[in-house]
Coordinates of C-alpha atoms and ligand atoms in Angstrom, one line a residue:
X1 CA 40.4 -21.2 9.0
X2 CA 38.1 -17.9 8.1
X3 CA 34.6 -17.2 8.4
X4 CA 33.8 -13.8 6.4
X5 CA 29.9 -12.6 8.2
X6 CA 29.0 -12.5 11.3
X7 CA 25.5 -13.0 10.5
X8 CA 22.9 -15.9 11.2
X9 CA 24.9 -18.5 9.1
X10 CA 28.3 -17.6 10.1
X11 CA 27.3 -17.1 14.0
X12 CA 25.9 -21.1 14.1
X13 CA 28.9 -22.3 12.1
X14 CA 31.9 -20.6 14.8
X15 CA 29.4 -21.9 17.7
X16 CA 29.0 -25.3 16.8
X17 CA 32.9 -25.6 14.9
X18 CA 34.7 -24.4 18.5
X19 CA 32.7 -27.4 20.1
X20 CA 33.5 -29.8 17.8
X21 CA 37.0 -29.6 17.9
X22 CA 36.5 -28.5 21.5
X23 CA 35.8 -32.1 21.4
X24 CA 38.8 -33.6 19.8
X25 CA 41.1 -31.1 21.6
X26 CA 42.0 -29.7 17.9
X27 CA 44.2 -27.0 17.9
X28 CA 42.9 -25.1 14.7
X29 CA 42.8 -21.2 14.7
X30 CA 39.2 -20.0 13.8
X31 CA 38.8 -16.7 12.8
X32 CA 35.7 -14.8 11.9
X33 CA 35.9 -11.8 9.8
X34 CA 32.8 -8.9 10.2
X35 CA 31.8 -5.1 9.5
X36 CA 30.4 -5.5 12.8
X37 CA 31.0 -7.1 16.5
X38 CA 27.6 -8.6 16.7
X39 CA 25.2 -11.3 15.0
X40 CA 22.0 -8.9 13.9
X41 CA 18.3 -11.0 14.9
X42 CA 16.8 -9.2 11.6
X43 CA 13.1 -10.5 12.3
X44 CA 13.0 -8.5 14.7
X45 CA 14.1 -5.1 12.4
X46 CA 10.7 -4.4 12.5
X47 CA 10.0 -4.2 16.2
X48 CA 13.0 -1.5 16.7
X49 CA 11.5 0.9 13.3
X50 CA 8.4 0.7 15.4
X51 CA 9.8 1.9 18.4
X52 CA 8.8 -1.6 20.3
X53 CA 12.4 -3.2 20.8
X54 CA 16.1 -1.6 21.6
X55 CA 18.1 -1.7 18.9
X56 CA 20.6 -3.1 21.2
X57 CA 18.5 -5.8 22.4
X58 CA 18.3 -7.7 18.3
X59 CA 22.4 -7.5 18.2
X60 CA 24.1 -10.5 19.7
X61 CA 27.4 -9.6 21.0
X62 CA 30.4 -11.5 19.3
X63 CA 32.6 -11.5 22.3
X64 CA 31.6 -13.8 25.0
X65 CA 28.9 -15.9 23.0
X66 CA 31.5 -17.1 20.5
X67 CA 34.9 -17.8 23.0
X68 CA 37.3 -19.4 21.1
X69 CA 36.7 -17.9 18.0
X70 CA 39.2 -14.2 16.9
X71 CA 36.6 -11.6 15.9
X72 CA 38.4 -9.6 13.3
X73 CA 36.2 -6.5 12.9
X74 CA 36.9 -5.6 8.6
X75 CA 35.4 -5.8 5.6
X76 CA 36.3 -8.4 3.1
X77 CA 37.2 -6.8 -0.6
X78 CA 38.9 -9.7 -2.1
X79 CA 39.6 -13.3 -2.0
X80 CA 42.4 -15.5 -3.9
X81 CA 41.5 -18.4 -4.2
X82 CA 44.0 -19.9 -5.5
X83 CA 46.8 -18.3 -3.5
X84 CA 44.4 -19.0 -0.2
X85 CA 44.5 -15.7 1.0
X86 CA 42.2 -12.7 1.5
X87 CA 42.2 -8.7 2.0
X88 CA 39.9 -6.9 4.1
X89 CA 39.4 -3.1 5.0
X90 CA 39.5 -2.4 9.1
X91 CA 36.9 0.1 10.3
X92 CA 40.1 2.8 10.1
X93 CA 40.1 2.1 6.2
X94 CA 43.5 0.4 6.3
X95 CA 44.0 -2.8 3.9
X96 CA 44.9 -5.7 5.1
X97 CA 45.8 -9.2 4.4
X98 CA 44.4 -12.6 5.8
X99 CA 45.8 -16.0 4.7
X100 CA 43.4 -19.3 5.5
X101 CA 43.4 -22.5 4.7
X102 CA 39.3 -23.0 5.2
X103 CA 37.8 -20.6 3.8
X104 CA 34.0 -20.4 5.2
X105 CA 31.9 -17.7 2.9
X106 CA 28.8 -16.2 5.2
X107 CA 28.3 -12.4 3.9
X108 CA 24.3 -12.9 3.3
X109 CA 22.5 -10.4 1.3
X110 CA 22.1 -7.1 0.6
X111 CA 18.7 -5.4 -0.5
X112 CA 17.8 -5.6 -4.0
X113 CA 18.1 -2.4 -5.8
X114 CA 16.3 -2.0 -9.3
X115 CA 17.5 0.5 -11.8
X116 CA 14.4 3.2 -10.6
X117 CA 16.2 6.8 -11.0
X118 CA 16.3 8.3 -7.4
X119 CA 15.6 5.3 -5.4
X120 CA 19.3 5.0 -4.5
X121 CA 19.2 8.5 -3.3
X122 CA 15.5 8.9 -1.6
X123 CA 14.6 5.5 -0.4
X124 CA 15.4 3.6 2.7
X125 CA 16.0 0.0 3.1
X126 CA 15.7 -2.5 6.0
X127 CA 18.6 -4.8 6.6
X128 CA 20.4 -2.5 9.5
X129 CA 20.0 -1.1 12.1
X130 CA 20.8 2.0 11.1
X131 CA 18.2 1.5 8.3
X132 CA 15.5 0.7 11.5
X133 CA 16.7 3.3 13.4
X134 CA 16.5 6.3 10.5
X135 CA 13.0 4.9 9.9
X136 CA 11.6 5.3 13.5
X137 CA 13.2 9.0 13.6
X138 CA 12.2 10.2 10.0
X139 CA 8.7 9.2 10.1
X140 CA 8.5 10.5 14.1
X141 CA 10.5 13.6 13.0
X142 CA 7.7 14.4 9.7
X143 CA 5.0 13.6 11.6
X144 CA 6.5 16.9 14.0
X145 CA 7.5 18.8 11.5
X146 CA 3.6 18.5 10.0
X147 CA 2.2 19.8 13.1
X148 CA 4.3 23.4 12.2
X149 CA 3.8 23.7 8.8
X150 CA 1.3 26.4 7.2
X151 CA 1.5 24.6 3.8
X152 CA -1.3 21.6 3.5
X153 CA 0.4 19.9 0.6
X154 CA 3.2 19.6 2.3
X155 CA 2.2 18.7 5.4
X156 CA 0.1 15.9 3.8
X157 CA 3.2 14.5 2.1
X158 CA 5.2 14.5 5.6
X159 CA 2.0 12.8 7.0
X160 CA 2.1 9.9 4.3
X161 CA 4.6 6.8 4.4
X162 CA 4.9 4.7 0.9
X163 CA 6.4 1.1 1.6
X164 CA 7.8 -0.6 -1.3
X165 CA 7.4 -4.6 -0.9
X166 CA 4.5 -6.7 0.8
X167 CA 6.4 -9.8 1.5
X168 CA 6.6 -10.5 4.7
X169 CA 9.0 -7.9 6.4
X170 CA 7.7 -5.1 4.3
X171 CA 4.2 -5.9 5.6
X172 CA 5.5 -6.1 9.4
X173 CA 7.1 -2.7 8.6
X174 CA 3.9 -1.2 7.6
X175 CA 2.1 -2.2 10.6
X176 CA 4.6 -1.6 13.2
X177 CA 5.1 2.0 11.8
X178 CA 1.9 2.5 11.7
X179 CA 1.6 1.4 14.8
X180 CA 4.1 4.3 15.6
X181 CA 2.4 7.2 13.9
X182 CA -0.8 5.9 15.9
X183 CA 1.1 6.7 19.4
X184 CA 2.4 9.7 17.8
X185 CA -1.1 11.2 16.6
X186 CA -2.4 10.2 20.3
X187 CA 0.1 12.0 22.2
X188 CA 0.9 14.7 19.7
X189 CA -3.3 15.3 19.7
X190 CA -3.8 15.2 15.8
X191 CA -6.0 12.5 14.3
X192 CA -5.1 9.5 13.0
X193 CA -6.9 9.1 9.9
X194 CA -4.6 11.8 8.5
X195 CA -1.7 9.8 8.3
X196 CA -1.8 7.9 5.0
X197 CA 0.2 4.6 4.4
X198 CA 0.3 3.4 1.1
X199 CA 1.5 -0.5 0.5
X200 CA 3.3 -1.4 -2.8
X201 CA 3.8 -4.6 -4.7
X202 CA 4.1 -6.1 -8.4
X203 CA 3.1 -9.6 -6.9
X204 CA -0.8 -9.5 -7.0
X205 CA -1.1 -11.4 -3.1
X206 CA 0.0 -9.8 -0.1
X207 CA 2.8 -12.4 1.6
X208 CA 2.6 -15.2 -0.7
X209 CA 4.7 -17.0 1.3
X210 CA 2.2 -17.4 4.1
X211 CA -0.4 -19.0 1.2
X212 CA -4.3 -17.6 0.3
X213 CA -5.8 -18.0 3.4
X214 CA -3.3 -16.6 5.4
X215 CA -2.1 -13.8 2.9
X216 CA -5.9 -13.0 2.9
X217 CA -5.9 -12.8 6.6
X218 CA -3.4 -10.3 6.4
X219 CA -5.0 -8.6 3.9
X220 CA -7.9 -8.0 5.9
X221 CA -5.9 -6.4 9.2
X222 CA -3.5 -4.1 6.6
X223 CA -6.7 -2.7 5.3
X224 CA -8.6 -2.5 8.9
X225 CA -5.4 -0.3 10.1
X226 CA -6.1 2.1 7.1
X227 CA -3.2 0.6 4.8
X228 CA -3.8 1.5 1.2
X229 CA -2.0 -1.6 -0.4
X230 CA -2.1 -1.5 -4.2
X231 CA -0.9 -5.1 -6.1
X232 CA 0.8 -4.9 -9.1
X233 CA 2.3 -1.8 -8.6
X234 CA 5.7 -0.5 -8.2
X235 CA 7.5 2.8 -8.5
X236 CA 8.7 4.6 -11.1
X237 CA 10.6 7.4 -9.5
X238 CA 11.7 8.4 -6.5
X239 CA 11.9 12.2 -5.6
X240 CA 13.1 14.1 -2.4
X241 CA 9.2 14.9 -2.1
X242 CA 6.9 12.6 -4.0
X243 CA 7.3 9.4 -6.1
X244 CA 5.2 8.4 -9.2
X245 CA 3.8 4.8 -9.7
X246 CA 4.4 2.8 -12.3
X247 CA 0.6 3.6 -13.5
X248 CA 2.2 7.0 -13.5
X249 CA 0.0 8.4 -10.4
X250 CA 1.8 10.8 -8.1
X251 CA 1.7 10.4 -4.2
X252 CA 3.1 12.9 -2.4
X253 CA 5.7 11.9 0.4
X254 CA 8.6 12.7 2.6
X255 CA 9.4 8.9 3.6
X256 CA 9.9 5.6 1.1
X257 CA 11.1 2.4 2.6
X258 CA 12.2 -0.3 -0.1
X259 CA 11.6 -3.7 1.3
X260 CA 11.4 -5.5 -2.1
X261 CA 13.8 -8.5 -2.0
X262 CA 17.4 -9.5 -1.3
X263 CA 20.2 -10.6 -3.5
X264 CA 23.7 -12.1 -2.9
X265 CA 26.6 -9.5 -1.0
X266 CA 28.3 -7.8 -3.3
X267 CA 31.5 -9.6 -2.3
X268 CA 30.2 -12.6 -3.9
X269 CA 30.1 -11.5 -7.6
X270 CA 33.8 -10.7 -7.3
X271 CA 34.8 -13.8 -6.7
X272 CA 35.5 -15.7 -10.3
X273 CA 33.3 -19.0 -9.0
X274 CA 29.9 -19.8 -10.0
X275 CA 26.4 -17.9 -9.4
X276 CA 23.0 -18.6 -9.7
X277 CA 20.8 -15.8 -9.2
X278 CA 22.8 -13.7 -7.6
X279 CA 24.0 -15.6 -5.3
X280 CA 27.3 -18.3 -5.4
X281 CA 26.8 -22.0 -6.2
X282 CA 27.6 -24.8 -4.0
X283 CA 26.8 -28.3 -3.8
X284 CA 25.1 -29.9 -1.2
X285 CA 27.8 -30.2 1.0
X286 CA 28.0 -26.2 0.9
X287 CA 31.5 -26.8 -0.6
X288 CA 32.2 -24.9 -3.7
X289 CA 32.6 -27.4 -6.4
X290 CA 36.7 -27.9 -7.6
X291 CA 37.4 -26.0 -4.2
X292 CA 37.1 -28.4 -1.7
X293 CA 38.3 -25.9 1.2
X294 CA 35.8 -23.4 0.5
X295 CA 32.8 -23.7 1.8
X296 CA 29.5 -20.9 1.6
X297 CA 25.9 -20.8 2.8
X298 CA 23.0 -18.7 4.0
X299 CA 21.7 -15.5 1.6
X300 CA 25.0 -15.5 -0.1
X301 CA 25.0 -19.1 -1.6
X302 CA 22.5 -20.8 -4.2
X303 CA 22.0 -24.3 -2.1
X304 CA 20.5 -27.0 -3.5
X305 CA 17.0 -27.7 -2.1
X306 CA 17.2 -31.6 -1.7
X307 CA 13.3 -32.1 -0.8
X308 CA 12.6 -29.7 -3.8
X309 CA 14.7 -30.8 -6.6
X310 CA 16.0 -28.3 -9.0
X311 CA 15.5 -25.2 -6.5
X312 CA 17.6 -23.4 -4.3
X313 CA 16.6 -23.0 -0.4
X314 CA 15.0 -19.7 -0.1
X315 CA 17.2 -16.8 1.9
X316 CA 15.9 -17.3 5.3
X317 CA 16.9 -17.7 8.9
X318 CA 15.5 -20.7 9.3
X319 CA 17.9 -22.4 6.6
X320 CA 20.9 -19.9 7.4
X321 CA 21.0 -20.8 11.4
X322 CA 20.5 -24.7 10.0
X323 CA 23.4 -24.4 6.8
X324 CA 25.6 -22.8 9.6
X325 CA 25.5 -26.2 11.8
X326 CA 26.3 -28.4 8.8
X327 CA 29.4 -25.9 7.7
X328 CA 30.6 -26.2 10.9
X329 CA 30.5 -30.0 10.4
X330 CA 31.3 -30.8 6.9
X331 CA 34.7 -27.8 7.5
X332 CA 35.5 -29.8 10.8
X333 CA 35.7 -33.1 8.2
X334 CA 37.9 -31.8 6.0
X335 CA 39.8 -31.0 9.2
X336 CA 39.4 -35.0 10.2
X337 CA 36.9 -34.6 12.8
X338 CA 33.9 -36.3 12.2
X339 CA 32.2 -36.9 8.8
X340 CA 30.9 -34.7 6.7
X341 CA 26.5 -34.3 5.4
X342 CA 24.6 -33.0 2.7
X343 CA 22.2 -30.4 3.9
X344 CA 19.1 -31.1 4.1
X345 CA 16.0 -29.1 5.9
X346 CA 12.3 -28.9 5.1
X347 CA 10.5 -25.6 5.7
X348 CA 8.8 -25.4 8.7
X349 CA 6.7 -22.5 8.5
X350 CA 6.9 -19.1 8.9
X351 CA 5.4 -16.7 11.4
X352 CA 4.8 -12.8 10.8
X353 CA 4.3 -10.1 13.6
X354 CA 0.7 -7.6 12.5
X355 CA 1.5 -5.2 15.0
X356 CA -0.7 -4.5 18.0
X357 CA -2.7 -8.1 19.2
X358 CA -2.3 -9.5 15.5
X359 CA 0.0 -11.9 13.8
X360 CA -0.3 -14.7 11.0
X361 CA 2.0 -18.1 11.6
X362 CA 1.9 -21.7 9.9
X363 CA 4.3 -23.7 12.1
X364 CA 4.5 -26.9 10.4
X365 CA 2.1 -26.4 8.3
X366 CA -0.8 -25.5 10.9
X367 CA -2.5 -21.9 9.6
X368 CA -2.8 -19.8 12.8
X369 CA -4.1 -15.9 13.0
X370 CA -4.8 -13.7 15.6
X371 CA -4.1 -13.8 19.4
X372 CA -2.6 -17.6 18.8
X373 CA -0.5 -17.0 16.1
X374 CA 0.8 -13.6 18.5
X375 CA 1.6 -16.0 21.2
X376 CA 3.0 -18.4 18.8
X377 CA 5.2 -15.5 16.7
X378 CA 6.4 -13.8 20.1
X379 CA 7.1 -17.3 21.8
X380 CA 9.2 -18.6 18.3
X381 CA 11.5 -15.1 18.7
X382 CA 12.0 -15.7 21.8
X383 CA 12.9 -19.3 21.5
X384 CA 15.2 -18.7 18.7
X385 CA 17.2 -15.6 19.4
X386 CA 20.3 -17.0 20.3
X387 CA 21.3 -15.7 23.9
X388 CA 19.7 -15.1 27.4
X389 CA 20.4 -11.5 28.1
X390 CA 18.7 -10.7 24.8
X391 CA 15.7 -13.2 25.5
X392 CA 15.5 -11.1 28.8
X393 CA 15.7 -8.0 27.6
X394 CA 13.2 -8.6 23.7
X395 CA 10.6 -10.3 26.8
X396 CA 10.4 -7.1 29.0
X397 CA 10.6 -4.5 25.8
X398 CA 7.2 -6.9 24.8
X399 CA 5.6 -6.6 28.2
X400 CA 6.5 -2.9 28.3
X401 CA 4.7 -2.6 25.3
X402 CA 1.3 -5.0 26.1
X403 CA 1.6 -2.2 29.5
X404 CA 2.2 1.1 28.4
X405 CA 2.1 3.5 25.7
X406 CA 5.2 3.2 22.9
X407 CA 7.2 6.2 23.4
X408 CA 7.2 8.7 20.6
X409 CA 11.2 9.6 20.8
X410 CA 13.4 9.9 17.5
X411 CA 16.7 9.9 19.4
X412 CA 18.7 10.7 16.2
X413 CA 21.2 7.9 16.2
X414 CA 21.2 7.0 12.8
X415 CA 21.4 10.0 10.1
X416 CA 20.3 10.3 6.9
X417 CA 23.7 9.8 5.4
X418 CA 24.3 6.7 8.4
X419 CA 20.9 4.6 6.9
X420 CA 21.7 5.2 2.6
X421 CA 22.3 1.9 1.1
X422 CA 25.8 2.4 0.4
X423 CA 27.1 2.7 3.9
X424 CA 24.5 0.8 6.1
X425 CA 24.6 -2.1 3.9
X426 CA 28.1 -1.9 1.9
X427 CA 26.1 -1.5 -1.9
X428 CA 28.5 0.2 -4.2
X429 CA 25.9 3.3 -5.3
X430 CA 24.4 3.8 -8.4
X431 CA 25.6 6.5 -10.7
X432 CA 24.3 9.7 -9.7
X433 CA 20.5 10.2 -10.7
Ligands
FAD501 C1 13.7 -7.1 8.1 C2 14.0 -8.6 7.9 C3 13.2 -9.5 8.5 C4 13.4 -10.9 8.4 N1 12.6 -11.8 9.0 C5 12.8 -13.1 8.9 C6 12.0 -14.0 9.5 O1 11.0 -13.6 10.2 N2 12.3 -15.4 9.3 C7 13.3 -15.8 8.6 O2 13.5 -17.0 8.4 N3 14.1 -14.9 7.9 C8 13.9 -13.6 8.1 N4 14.7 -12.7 7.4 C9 15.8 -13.2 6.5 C10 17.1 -13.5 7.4 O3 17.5 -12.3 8.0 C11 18.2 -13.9 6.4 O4 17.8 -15.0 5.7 C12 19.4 -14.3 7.3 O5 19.9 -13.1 8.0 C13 20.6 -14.8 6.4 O6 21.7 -15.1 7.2 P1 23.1 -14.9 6.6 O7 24.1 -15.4 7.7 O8 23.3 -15.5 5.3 O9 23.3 -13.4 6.4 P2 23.2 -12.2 7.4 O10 22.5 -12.6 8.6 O11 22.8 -11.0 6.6 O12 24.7 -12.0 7.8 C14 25.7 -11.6 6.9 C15 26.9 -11.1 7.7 O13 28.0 -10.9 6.8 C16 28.6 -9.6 7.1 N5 29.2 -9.2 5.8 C17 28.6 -8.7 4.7 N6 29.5 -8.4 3.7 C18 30.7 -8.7 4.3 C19 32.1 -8.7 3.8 N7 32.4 -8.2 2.5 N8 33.1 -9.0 4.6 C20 32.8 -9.5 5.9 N9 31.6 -9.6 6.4 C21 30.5 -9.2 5.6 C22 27.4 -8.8 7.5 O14 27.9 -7.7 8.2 C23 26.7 -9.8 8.4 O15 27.4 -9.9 9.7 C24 14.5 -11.3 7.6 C25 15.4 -10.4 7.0 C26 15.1 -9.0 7.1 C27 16.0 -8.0 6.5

C-alpha cells in the first residue's frame, strides 16, 4: 500500500498502520511517498520566522520514527485509479512509476492564492520552511539595509512589514516578527516605533476562530505591540516596492507575507473523483466513495463533520493527527485486521502563541489569556509534537528565549527564489503579471 504526504495525517496513519499489523504479523509492504524526508510541526512556523525555534527542531525525521515503513522521497503527478498505479517525480526530476493496491491520499494544502496581479511574484507565504526561513532574513536583511540608506521613503518602506491574513497563524506571524524587528532595533540602536506593521483582513474580527472575547483579547495585545490591523481590508496589488489596498490606499513596503487561507494540493484536482471546496470528498470512513481501496484525509479531503452535520472538519492538526489514526485502521480492515470506524472528533480548542509573555487558548472550551494560556500554548506544543529529541530541543530553544536576547542573524538559507510559492509549496504559478 501508498501513502502520498508525509505531513501530520500521513505521519499518524504509517505509525499507527506498522503497529497494527505489527500486531497480526502481516506481511504488507507500506510505502510512503513525500517531497520531503520529514513530517513539518507547522504551528510552530511561526516560532522559526521569529527567529525563536531551529528550523530543524519543527521537522520530524522520517527515518527512525517511522521503521517499517519505505520513505520514497518524490512528488506525486498522477494517479490511475483505475489501473492502481501512480507516477511521481524524484528530487533528480526523473519520472517514475508506483503500482499500489491501497492507496492512502495525505498531500494537505497549499496556501490560497487569489487572482491579485503581482502577489504570485512579491508576496510570501507560510507553509515551509523555506517560506519561515526567507521571512526571518528578508525582514532582518531590510531592517539593515534601512540603517544605510540616504533615501527616507525608502527606508520607511524597508522598515514596514504588511501581513495579509489575521486568522490565527497570520496573527502569530505578526507578533513573532515583530518580536524580531524589536531585538533588531535594540541591538542595531534605532528605535522601535519606526518599524511599522500593518495587519490585513476582509473578516471584520481578528481570529474568529478563538470567539469575541478571546479575538478581542488579541486585539488588544496586536495593537499594544504597535500593529496597525485594518478589518475588511485586502490588497489589491502587489508591487516589488509598495502594494495598494483594496480602499485604494498605498503603503509603502519591501516585505508582504500572505497568510490568508489554505485550499486542497494541487494534486487533488487532477484526480477525476469528487471535490468540495477544494478539497476531495470522502465519506466517513475517509474512503472515497465507489473506490473502496482509496482512502484520503487531513487538508486534502472534504470529511464529513459527524457532530456538525452538513460541514466538513476544518483543515487542522488536531483533526489531521486524529483522521491519520482512523486511516490507518479502517486501510488495515480492508486488509482484514481489525474493523473498520467512521471518524468522528469534536474540537477541542485551539491555542495561539502572542509573542513575548502572551498567548490566547480555549482548551475545551475554557477561555484562557495571558501568562496561563502561555503555559498552556507552550505545554500543548510540547505535548503534541511527536518525538523526544524535538521536545528536547523546541524546550531549550524556549528557555533560551525566556533567558537571553533572540539573536538578530539572517543566515541566508532560504532565497528569494527557494521561499516563491511555486517551489516551496509545489503551486503551479500564475501567468506572468
Ligand atoms: C503556519 C501554520 C500554523 C498552523 N498552526 C496550527 C495550529 O496551531 N493548530 C492546528 O490544529 N493546525 C495548525 N495548522 C494547520 C495544520 O498545519 C494542518 O491542518 C495540517 O498540517 C494538515 O495536515 P495534512 O497531513 O493534511 O497536511 P500537511 O501537514 O501539509 O502534509 C502534507 C504532506 O504532503 C506532501 N505532499 C504535498 N503534495 C504532494 C504530492 N503531490 N506528492 C507527495 N507528497 C505531497 C507535503 O510535502 C507534506 O509532507 C497550521 C498551519 C500553518 C501553515
Amino acid at each position: 500500500m501508498v501513502i502520498v504526504g508525509s505531513g501530520f495525517t500521513g505521519f499518524e496513519c504509517a505509525r499507527k498502520l506498522v503497529r497494527i499489523l505489527g500486531k497480526h504479523d502481516a506481511a504488507v509492504d507500506v510505502t510512503m511517498i513525500s517531497p520531503v524526508d520529514y513530517m513539518l510541526y507547522t504551528p510552530l512556523l511561526p516560532d522559526v520566522a521569529g527567529g525563536v525555534v531551529d528550523a530543524r527542531f519543527v521537522t520530524i525525521p522520517l527515518a527512525n520514527t517511522l521503521r517499517g515503513v519505505k520513505i520514497v522521497r518524490g512528488r506525486v503527478d498522477s494517479v490511475d485509479i483505475e489501473g492502481r498505479a501512480l507516477t511521481y517525480t524524484d528530487p533528480e526530476g526523473r519520472r517514475r512509476d508506483h503500482s499500489w493496491d491501497r492507496l492512502v491520499l495525505t498531500p494537505g494544502s497549499v496556501t490560497r492564492l487569489f487572482d491579485v496581479p503581482g502577489l504570485a511574484t512579491h508576496a510570501r507565504g507560510l507553509k515551509s520552511t523555506a517560506e519561515a526561513l526567507y521571512l526571518r532574513d528578508h525582514v532582518l536583511e531590510q531592517l539593515e539595509l534601512a540603517g544605510i540608506d540616504d533615501d527616507p521613503q525608502r527606508t520607511q518602506a524597508r522598515r514596514t512589514v504588511v501581513i495579509v491574513g489575521a486568522s490565527y497563524s497570520g496573527t502569530e506571524l505578526a507578533v513573532q516578527l515583530r518580536a524580531l524587528a524589536d531585538a533588531a532595533a535594540d541591538q542595531m540602536g534605532f528605535d522601535r516605533a519606526t518599524v511599522r506593521f500593518v495587519l490585513l483582513d476582509m473578516a471584520e474580527q481578528v481570529m474568529p476562530e478563538v470567539g469575541d472575547r478571546l479575538g478581542a483579547a488579541a486585539m488588544r495585545v496586536l495593537q499594544e505591540r504597535g500593529i496597525d490591523v485594518r478589518l475588511g481590508m485586502t490588497l489589491k496589488e502587489v508591487h516589488a516596492d509598495h502594494v495598494i489596498l483594496t480602499d485604494d490606499s498605498r503603503i509603502d513596503t519591501r516585505t508582504v507575507a500572505w497568510v490568508t487561507g489554505v485550499t486542497g494540493a494541487p494534486l487533488i484536482a487532477d484526480l477525476g473523483l469528487e471535490m468540495e471546496r477544494g478539497r476531495l470528498k470522502v465519506q466517513a470512513d475517509l474512503s472515497v466513495a465507489g473506490h473502496p481501496h482509496v482512502f484520503a484525509a487531513g487538508d486534502a479531503a472534504a470529511v464529513p463533520d459527524l457532530t456538525e452535520p452538513g460541514k466538513i472538519t476544518p483543515p487542522t492538526a488536531q483533526h489531521a493527527t486524529r483522521q491519520g489514526k482512523t486511516l490507518a485502521r479502517n486501510v488495515a480492515a480492508t486488509l482484514g485486521y481489525g474493523t473498520k470506524k467512521l471518524y468522528k472528533h469534536r474540537n477541542m480548542g485551539l491555542v495561539v502563541d502572542l509573542g513575548p509573555g502572551y498567548a490566547v487558548a480555549n482548551p475545551l472550551n475554557v477561555a484562557l489569556s495571558g501568562f496561563p494560556a502561555k503555559v498552556v500554548t507552550r505545554a500543548y506544543h510540547l505535548y503534541a509534537i511527536p518525538r523526544f529529541v524535538n521536545r528536547w530541543a523546541v524546550s531549550l530553544a524556549y528557555l533560551t528565549d525566556a533567558v537571553f536576547d533572540r539573536s538578530v542573524v539572517s543566515i541566508g538559507l532560504s532565497s528569494q527564489e527557494d521561499a516563491q510559492f511555486a517551489a516551496s509549496e509545489g503551486i503551479p504559478m500564475p501567468k506572468a503579471d
